[in-house]
Tab-separated table of C-alpha atoms in Angstrom:
chain	number	residue	atom	x	y	z
A	30	MET	CA	-0.018	0.142	-0.143
A	31	ALA	CA	1.415	3.456	-1.039
A	32	ASP	CA	1.497	5.954	2.127
A	33	LEU	CA	2.090	9.261	1.001
A	34	THR	CA	1.357	10.906	4.620
A	35	PRO	CA	3.051	14.587	4.881
A	36	THR	CA	4.500	15.753	7.942
A	37	ALA	CA	2.004	18.634	8.001
A	38	ARG	CA	-1.739	17.832	8.185
A	39	THR	CA	-4.011	20.715	7.026
A	40	CYS	CA	-7.251	21.958	6.113
A	41	ALA	CA	-7.353	24.326	3.315
A	42	THR	CA	-11.122	25.418	3.936
A	43	ARG	CA	-10.267	28.765	5.931
A	44	ALA	CA	-7.848	29.795	2.996
A	45	ILE	CA	-10.548	29.339	0.553
A	46	LYS	CA	-13.015	31.112	2.482
A	47	GLU	CA	-10.795	33.970	2.853
A	48	ALA	CA	-10.068	34.297	-1.029
A	49	LYS	CA	-13.736	34.041	-1.710
A	50	HIS	CA	-14.279	36.923	0.453
A	51	ARG	CA	-11.100	39.049	-0.686
A	52	ALA	CA	-12.702	38.540	-4.261
A	53	LEU	CA	-16.000	39.873	-3.316
A	54	HIS	CA	-14.977	42.373	-0.785
A	55	PRO	CA	-11.527	43.955	-2.220
A	56	GLY	CA	-9.592	45.580	0.675
A	57	VAL	CA	-11.791	44.139	3.566
A	58	GLU	CA	-10.141	41.711	5.870
A	59	PRO	CA	-11.965	38.514	6.054
A	60	PRO	CA	-14.060	38.394	9.512
A	61	ARG	CA	-13.337	35.493	11.940
A	62	ALA	CA	-16.426	33.516	12.735
A	63	GLY	CA	-17.722	33.617	16.239
A	64	ALA	CA	-17.841	30.662	18.731
A	65	GLN	CA	-21.600	30.360	18.071
A	66	ALA	CA	-23.027	29.439	14.761
A	67	ALA	CA	-24.888	32.529	13.054
A	68	ALA	CA	-26.183	30.536	10.299
A	69	PRO	CA	-28.027	27.284	9.976
A	70	LEU	CA	-25.830	23.996	10.255
A	71	PHE	CA	-26.229	21.136	7.632
A	72	SER	CA	-29.359	18.958	7.413
A	73	GLY	CA	-29.252	16.726	4.342
A	74	THR	CA	-27.730	13.569	2.767
A	75	VAL	CA	-24.046	13.180	1.957
A	76	HIS	CA	-23.455	11.408	-1.291
A	77	LEU	CA	-20.309	9.879	-1.991
A	78	VAL	CA	-19.062	10.200	-5.417
A	79	ARG	CA	-16.142	7.998	-7.110
A	80	LEU	CA	-14.558	10.018	-9.491
A	81	THR	CA	-12.127	8.674	-12.199
A	82	PHE	CA	-9.844	11.454	-13.651
A	83	ASP	CA	-9.184	10.771	-17.513
A	84	THR	CA	-5.311	11.844	-17.513
A	85	PRO	CA	-2.755	11.502	-20.551
A	86	SER	CA	-1.513	8.334	-18.962
A	87	GLY	CA	-4.673	6.793	-18.659
A	88	PRO	CA	-7.690	6.845	-16.067
A	89	VAL	CA	-6.788	7.281	-12.272
A	90	GLY	CA	-9.088	7.275	-9.153
A	91	VAL	CA	-9.737	5.903	-5.485
A	92	ASP	CA	-10.583	2.422	-6.555
A	93	ALA	CA	-14.320	0.823	-5.789
A	94	ALA	CA	-13.030	-1.158	-2.678
A	95	ASP	CA	-11.730	1.861	-0.873
A	96	HIS	CA	-14.776	3.962	-1.704
A	97	ALA	CA	-16.575	1.141	-0.165
A	98	VAL	CA	-14.994	1.300	3.286
A	99	ALA	CA	-15.226	5.239	3.222
A	100	LEU	CA	-18.940	4.697	2.869
A	101	GLN	CA	-19.203	2.556	5.765
A	102	PHE	CA	-17.067	4.789	7.539
A	103	LEU	CA	-19.071	7.843	6.975
A	104	GLN	CA	-22.278	5.666	8.028
A	105	LEU	CA	-20.722	4.967	11.112
A	106	ALA	CA	-19.173	8.363	11.786
A	107	ALA	CA	-22.419	10.567	11.039
A	108	PRO	CA	-23.977	9.894	14.416
A	109	PRO	CA	-21.152	11.104	16.633
A	110	ILE	CA	-20.489	13.838	14.352
A	111	THR	CA	-24.074	14.917	14.641
A	112	ALA	CA	-24.122	14.640	18.397
A	113	TYR	CA	-20.855	16.730	18.605
A	114	ALA	CA	-22.450	19.232	16.349
A	115	THR	CA	-25.714	19.687	18.168
A	116	GLN	CA	-23.320	22.306	20.488
A	117	TYR	CA	-23.645	24.597	17.821
A	118	GLY	CA	-27.442	24.003	16.604
A	119	PRO	CA	-29.745	21.435	15.001
A	120	ASN	CA	-28.438	19.220	12.343
A	121	SER	CA	-28.766	15.844	10.501
A	122	ILE	CA	-26.758	13.644	8.415
A	123	ALA	CA	-27.969	11.015	6.348
A	124	ILE	CA	-25.641	9.089	3.952
A	125	ASP	CA	-26.470	7.773	0.637
A	126	PRO	CA	-25.982	4.062	0.580
A	127	ALA	CA	-24.913	4.060	-2.791
A	128	VAL	CA	-21.571	5.383	-3.969
A	129	GLY	CA	-21.969	7.474	-7.255
A	130	VAL	CA	-19.610	7.295	-10.115
A	131	ASP	CA	-18.325	9.983	-12.592
A	132	THR	CA	-15.472	10.385	-15.130
A	133	VAL	CA	-14.080	13.999	-15.467
A	134	THR	CA	-11.120	15.431	-17.536
A	135	PRO	CA	-8.575	17.355	-15.653
A	136	PRO	CA	-7.955	20.435	-17.792
A	137	GLY	CA	-4.337	20.343	-16.925
A	138	GLY	CA	-3.830	16.818	-17.856
A	139	THR	CA	-2.727	15.569	-14.369
A	140	THR	CA	-3.937	19.088	-12.567
A	141	TYR	CA	-7.090	20.629	-11.750
A	142	SER	CA	-8.494	23.500	-9.524
A	143	ASP	CA	-11.307	23.963	-7.168
A	144	ALA	CA	-12.958	25.753	-9.602
A	145	ASP	CA	-12.895	22.761	-12.134
A	146	LEU	CA	-14.165	20.720	-9.137
A	147	ALA	CA	-17.299	22.927	-8.360
A	148	GLY	CA	-17.955	22.800	-11.782
A	149	TRP	CA	-17.972	18.902	-11.815
A	150	VAL	CA	-20.025	18.747	-8.598
A	151	ASP	CA	-22.809	21.025	-10.203
A	152	GLN	CA	-22.595	18.932	-13.422
A	153	TYR	CA	-23.089	15.809	-11.030
A	154	ALA	CA	-25.857	17.066	-9.048
A	155	GLN	CA	-27.842	18.199	-11.851
A	156	ALA	CA	-27.591	14.865	-13.785
A	157	HIS	CA	-28.538	12.960	-10.965
A	158	ALA	CA	-31.197	15.230	-9.408
A	159	ILE	CA	-29.364	15.781	-6.055
A	160	PRO	CA	-31.737	17.797	-3.715
A	161	ALA	CA	-31.060	21.239	-2.605
A	162	GLY	CA	-29.408	20.950	0.655
A	163	ASP	CA	-27.613	17.879	0.138
A	164	ALA	CA	-23.805	17.567	-0.223
A	165	VAL	CA	-21.162	15.735	-2.382
A	166	SER	CA	-17.701	13.903	-1.091
A	167	VAL	CA	-15.143	13.375	-3.126
A	168	LEU	CA	-11.800	11.592	-2.718
A	169	ASN	CA	-8.520	12.293	-4.618
A	170	PRO	CA	-5.988	9.531	-5.342
A	171	PRO	CA	-2.902	9.353	-3.838
A	172	SER	CA	-0.932	9.630	-6.997
A	173	GLY	CA	-1.644	10.693	-10.776
A	174	VAL	CA	-3.478	13.949	-10.374
A	175	GLU	CA	-3.721	16.706	-7.998
A	176	ASN	CA	-6.207	19.670	-7.263
A	177	THR	CA	-3.991	22.686	-7.116
A	178	ASP	CA	-5.821	24.456	-4.536
A	179	ALA	CA	-5.165	21.575	-2.108
A	180	PRO	CA	-1.906	19.923	-2.937
A	181	ALA	CA	-1.199	16.844	-0.870
A	182	SER	CA	2.353	17.292	-1.552
A	183	GLN	CA	2.132	20.396	0.782
A	184	GLY	CA	0.278	18.639	3.479
A	185	VAL	CA	-3.064	19.609	2.565
A	186	LEU	CA	-5.413	16.693	3.662
A	187	GLY	CA	-8.975	18.568	2.277
A	188	TYR	CA	-11.340	21.147	2.570
A	189	HIS	CA	-15.381	22.036	2.072
A	190	ASN	CA	-16.684	24.453	0.118
A	191	VAL	CA	-20.136	25.397	-1.986
A	192	SER	CA	-20.162	25.080	-5.739
A	193	PRO	CA	-21.429	27.915	-7.914
A	194	GLY	CA	-24.894	25.883	-8.172
A	195	GLY	CA	-25.035	25.863	-4.244
A	196	VAL	CA	-24.010	22.394	-3.914
A	197	MET	CA	-22.195	21.681	-0.629
A	198	TYR	CA	-19.215	19.689	-1.226
A	199	THR	CA	-15.779	17.928	0.799
A	200	PHE	CA	-12.716	17.248	-0.851
A	201	VAL	CA	-10.229	14.763	0.798
A	202	ASN	CA	-6.749	13.785	-0.639
A	203	ALA	CA	-6.298	9.918	0.103
A	204	MET	CA	-2.873	9.577	1.269
A	205	GLY	CA	-2.691	5.881	0.576
A	206	SER	CA	-4.542	2.950	-0.518
A	207	GLY	CA	-5.963	-0.304	0.994
A	208	PHE	CA	-8.651	1.508	3.322
A	209	THR	CA	-9.676	-0.186	6.608
A	210	LEU	CA	-12.538	0.939	8.710
A	211	ASP	CA	-10.296	1.627	11.570
A	212	ASP	CA	-7.571	3.467	9.129
A	213	ALA	CA	-4.820	2.150	11.068
A	214	ALA	CA	-2.443	3.406	8.036
A	215	ASP	CA	-3.967	6.928	8.974
A	216	VAL	CA	-4.542	7.488	5.064
A	217	TYR	CA	-8.312	8.757	4.713
A	218	ALA	CA	-10.439	8.697	7.873
A	219	PHE	CA	-8.933	11.623	9.744
A	220	ALA	CA	-9.301	14.175	7.014
A	221	LEU	CA	-13.018	12.724	6.012
A	222	ALA	CA	-14.037	13.026	9.445
A	223	HIS	CA	-12.412	16.364	9.754
A	224	GLU	CA	-13.919	17.854	6.563
A	225	THR	CA	-17.562	16.274	7.260
A	226	GLU	CA	-17.263	17.578	10.676
A	227	GLU	CA	-16.582	21.402	9.254
A	228	MET	CA	-19.244	20.913	6.517
A	229	THR	CA	-21.724	20.161	8.922
A	230	VAL	CA	-21.309	23.104	11.107
A	231	ASP	CA	-20.660	25.580	8.411
A	232	PRO	CA	-22.240	24.173	5.281
A	233	GLN	CA	-22.084	27.439	3.445
A	234	ALA	CA	-18.272	27.845	3.929
A	235	ASN	CA	-18.651	31.654	4.116
A	236	LEU	CA	-17.101	32.389	7.602
A	237	SER	CA	-20.529	32.598	9.185
A	238	ASN	CA	-19.681	29.609	11.336
A	239	PRO	CA	-16.499	28.360	12.915
A	240	GLU	CA	-14.227	25.821	11.603
A	241	VAL	CA	-14.871	23.068	14.418
A	242	SER	CA	-12.030	20.585	13.921
A	243	ASP	CA	-9.156	23.138	12.924
A	244	PRO	CA	-8.613	23.703	16.713
A	245	CYS	CA	-8.219	20.266	17.808
A	246	SER	CA	-7.099	18.294	14.482
A	247	GLY	CA	-4.975	19.420	11.738
A	248	ASN	CA	-4.138	23.222	11.631
A	249	CYS	CA	-3.109	24.069	15.209
A	250	GLY	CA	-0.250	21.798	15.822
A	251	VAL	CA	-2.638	19.039	17.691
A	252	SER	CA	-4.321	15.978	16.448
A	253	TYR	CA	-7.017	14.804	18.850
A	254	ARG	CA	-9.228	11.784	17.890
A	255	ASP	CA	-12.387	10.232	19.536
A	256	TYR	CA	-12.457	6.465	19.449
A	257	PHE	CA	-15.709	4.124	19.151
A	258	ASP	CA	-16.536	0.790	18.993
A	259	ALA	CA	-18.130	-1.241	16.013
A	260	SER	CA	-21.884	-0.030	17.482
A	261	GLY	CA	-20.978	3.564	18.116
A	262	ASN	CA	-20.106	3.452	21.663
A	263	TYR	CA	-17.532	6.099	22.816
A	264	ILE	CA	-14.603	4.591	24.129
A	265	ASN	CA	-12.163	7.353	24.612
A	266	SER	CA	-10.313	10.503	23.064
A	267	GLY	CA	-6.626	11.286	23.031
A	268	SER	CA	-3.852	12.704	20.492
A	269	ALA	CA	-1.604	9.395	20.543
A	270	PHE	CA	-1.928	7.218	17.346
A	271	PRO	CA	-2.394	4.331	17.303
A	272	PRO	CA	-4.042	4.826	20.781
A	273	GLY	CA	-2.709	1.473	21.947
A	274	TYR	CA	-6.408	-0.223	22.763
A	275	PRO	CA	-8.812	-1.585	20.381
A	276	TYR	CA	-11.263	0.581	18.495
A	277	ALA	CA	-13.338	0.373	15.279
A	278	PHE	CA	-13.279	3.776	14.039
A	279	PHE	CA	-12.645	7.292	15.036
A	280	VAL	CA	-13.798	10.787	14.312
A	281	SER	CA	-11.500	13.900	14.368
A	282	GLY	CA	-11.654	16.092	17.351
A	283	PHE	CA	-14.408	18.601	17.523
A	284	VAL	CA	-13.843	21.689	19.607
A	285	THR	CA	-16.331	23.078	22.136
A	286	PRO	CA	-18.028	26.211	21.330
A	287	ALA	CA	-16.297	28.086	24.261
A	288	GLN	CA	-12.941	27.320	22.667
A	289	ALA	CA	-13.772	27.591	18.983
A	290	ASN	CA	-11.270	30.535	18.128
A	291	ALA	CA	-8.598	28.986	20.258
A	292	CYS	CA	-5.522	27.664	18.211
A	293	PRO	CA	-4.594	25.148	19.537
A	294	ALA	CA	-7.674	24.495	21.717
A	295	PRO	CA	-6.922	22.739	25.188
A	296	ALA	CA	-7.322	19.059	25.655
A	297	ALA	CA	-10.589	19.530	27.587
A	298	ALA	CA	-12.154	21.285	24.719
A	299	CYS	CA	-11.022	18.563	22.079
A	300	ALA	CA	-10.932	15.274	23.966
A	301	TYR	CA	-14.500	14.235	25.445
A	302	PRO	CA	-17.554	12.270	24.697
A	303	PRO	CA	-20.244	13.287	22.083
A	304	PRO	CA	-22.921	15.137	24.198
A	305	GLY	CA	-25.801	13.213	25.494
A	306	THR	CA	-23.714	9.985	25.567
A	307	PRO	CA	-22.152	8.399	28.410
A	308	GLY	CA	-18.401	9.118	29.119
A	309	PRO	CA	-15.812	6.466	28.696
A	310	GLY	CA	-15.699	3.532	31.019
A	311	PRO	CA	-12.130	2.490	32.340
A	312	ALA	CA	-10.093	2.541	29.377
A	313	PRO	CA	-7.568	-0.045	28.756
A	314	PRO	CA	-4.209	1.442	29.280
A	315	PRO	CA	-2.325	2.947	26.308
A	316	ASN	CA	0.527	0.471	24.720
A	317	PRO	CA	4.016	1.751	25.839
A	318	THR	CA	5.257	1.058	22.407
A	319	ALA	CA	2.750	3.427	20.961
A	320	CYS	CA	3.741	6.135	23.355
A	321	LEU	CA	7.517	5.380	22.834
A	322	GLN	CA	6.834	5.745	19.390
A	323	GLU	CA	4.954	9.114	19.537
A	324	ILE	CA	8.060	10.620	21.872
A	325	GLY	CA	10.337	9.513	18.930
A	326	THR	CA	8.256	11.292	16.389
A	327	GLY	CA	8.343	14.377	18.474
A	328	VAL	CA	12.212	14.168	18.648
A	329	GLU	CA	12.359	13.930	15.099
A	330	GLU	CA	10.267	16.730	14.234
A	331	PHE	CA	12.312	18.878	16.891
A	332	LEU	CA	15.427	18.040	15.110
A	333	ALA	CA	13.927	18.529	11.906
A	334	GLY	CA	13.060	22.280	12.682
A	335	ASN	CA	9.444	21.661	13.459
A	336	THR	CA	9.849	22.828	17.013
A	337	THR	CA	5.905	23.370	17.967
A	338	GLN	CA	4.922	20.043	16.637
A	339	GLY	CA	7.933	18.437	18.260
A	340	ILE	CA	7.113	19.731	21.925
A	341	VAL	CA	3.473	18.609	21.505
A	342	ASP	CA	4.450	15.050	20.235
A	343	VAL	CA	7.089	14.711	23.093
A	344	GLU	CA	4.640	16.041	25.761
A	345	ASN	CA	1.685	13.773	24.550
A	346	GLY	CA	4.185	10.726	24.347
A	347	ILE	CA	5.007	11.524	27.956
A	348	TYR	CA	1.272	11.673	28.983
A	349	CYS	CA	0.480	8.538	27.333
A	350	LEU	CA	3.518	6.607	28.689
A	351	LEU	CA	2.406	7.878	32.242
A	352	ASP	CA	-1.057	6.720	31.503
A	353	SER	CA	0.232	3.156	30.515
A	354	LEU	CA	2.134	3.006	33.748
A	355	GLY	CA	-0.667	4.341	36.139
A	356	ILE	CA	1.208	7.075	37.010
A	357	SER	CA	-1.557	10.001	36.315
A	358	VAL	CA	-0.614	11.923	39.236
A	359	ALA	CA	2.583	12.485	37.728
A	360	ARG	CA	0.890	14.700	34.863
A	361	PHE	CA	1.293	17.780	37.386
A	362	ALA	CA	5.022	17.426	37.446
A	363	LEU	CA	4.879	17.554	33.087
A	364	HIS	CA	4.073	21.547	33.319
A	365	ALA	CA	7.628	21.902	34.453
A	366	VAL	CA	9.057	19.806	31.488
A	367	LYS	CA	6.680	21.802	29.081
A	368	ASP	CA	7.901	25.111	30.463
A	369	ASP	CA	11.690	23.786	29.855
A	370	LEU	CA	10.728	22.659	26.328
A	371	GLU	CA	9.067	25.938	25.513
A	372	LYS	CA	11.903	27.953	26.800
A	373	LEU	CA	14.189	25.786	24.802
A	374	LYS	CA	12.041	26.414	21.650
A	375	ALA	CA	12.014	30.159	22.256
A	376	ASP	CA	15.907	30.219	22.693
A	377	LEU	CA	16.387	28.244	19.336
A	378	ASP	CA	13.862	30.494	17.694
A	379	ALA	CA	16.148	33.463	18.826
A	380	GLU	CA	19.142	31.868	17.703
A	381	LEU	CA	18.026	30.914	13.906
A	382	HIS	CA	16.748	34.928	14.107
A	383	LYS	CA	20.370	35.737	14.430
A	384	VAL	CA	21.533	33.540	11.612
């Protein structure tokens, strides 16, 4: 299985929203959405569509088997996403049980833009009588074709937007193939959940409502996930991946309204059960190997110059390791470690600016 997962993992939605705002209002800086929703949330059906891209080298796309897994994932993820989104207002998500299919020709041969994608979405919606208020979800393959407004090579995992015809849509870069429901390879579910969550709360993608996953998963240097069993029962939340205990699927961290403008949001605002559901029972302790791997990843990030993400990964790995040893009280002592790491980061940044 190809794995093209980049170091950085970002959502391009806000950048796209801001570009649209500047085009419509030259010279006026885009507003920042408030902590509460100012416009209605999504209530409709999501239609997963398998696009085949007709390129000079032949057809490319995410295959039917992987789309079948992605469809099952959306069906499982929709209820907890809906529950989390109720913090911002009434909403509902149905998932079309059939995967749609379409063939498109990228105007750049192997490249296309968001404007091209929006046009294809409108054509598909018209040809298949997609009801107003529904949404289309599209996966881009890990190689062979690229969306120039969301290049996977630069760490962009996806975004959501609205077409000129008013059709809401999500776009996700698949970072590998051979999808599994638990996505242990981390190649599609993180972004698919993230964009579905944010489309649900801000379906018009116009800065009226907050981006609810960015502060917890992706754009702010942290990556919280909420884990569930095969029946949709909440297990636990955390930033270590894999978590070190069994789970069936996960969704991306979903920020609470009070912290919607924080970047990053604190752990308590990202790692919690869906509102109205029981909290976690005693979760199995994390696997120490996974904890050590996260610490090692943090050290590699730090040495590579990505100091902020390195500090976050090392700190989360230490938390994870202590939990696995049953030493949760020692968390309090980690504040001193965090302070030392942040001081070291500041010193390094100061030295780099001298060069």
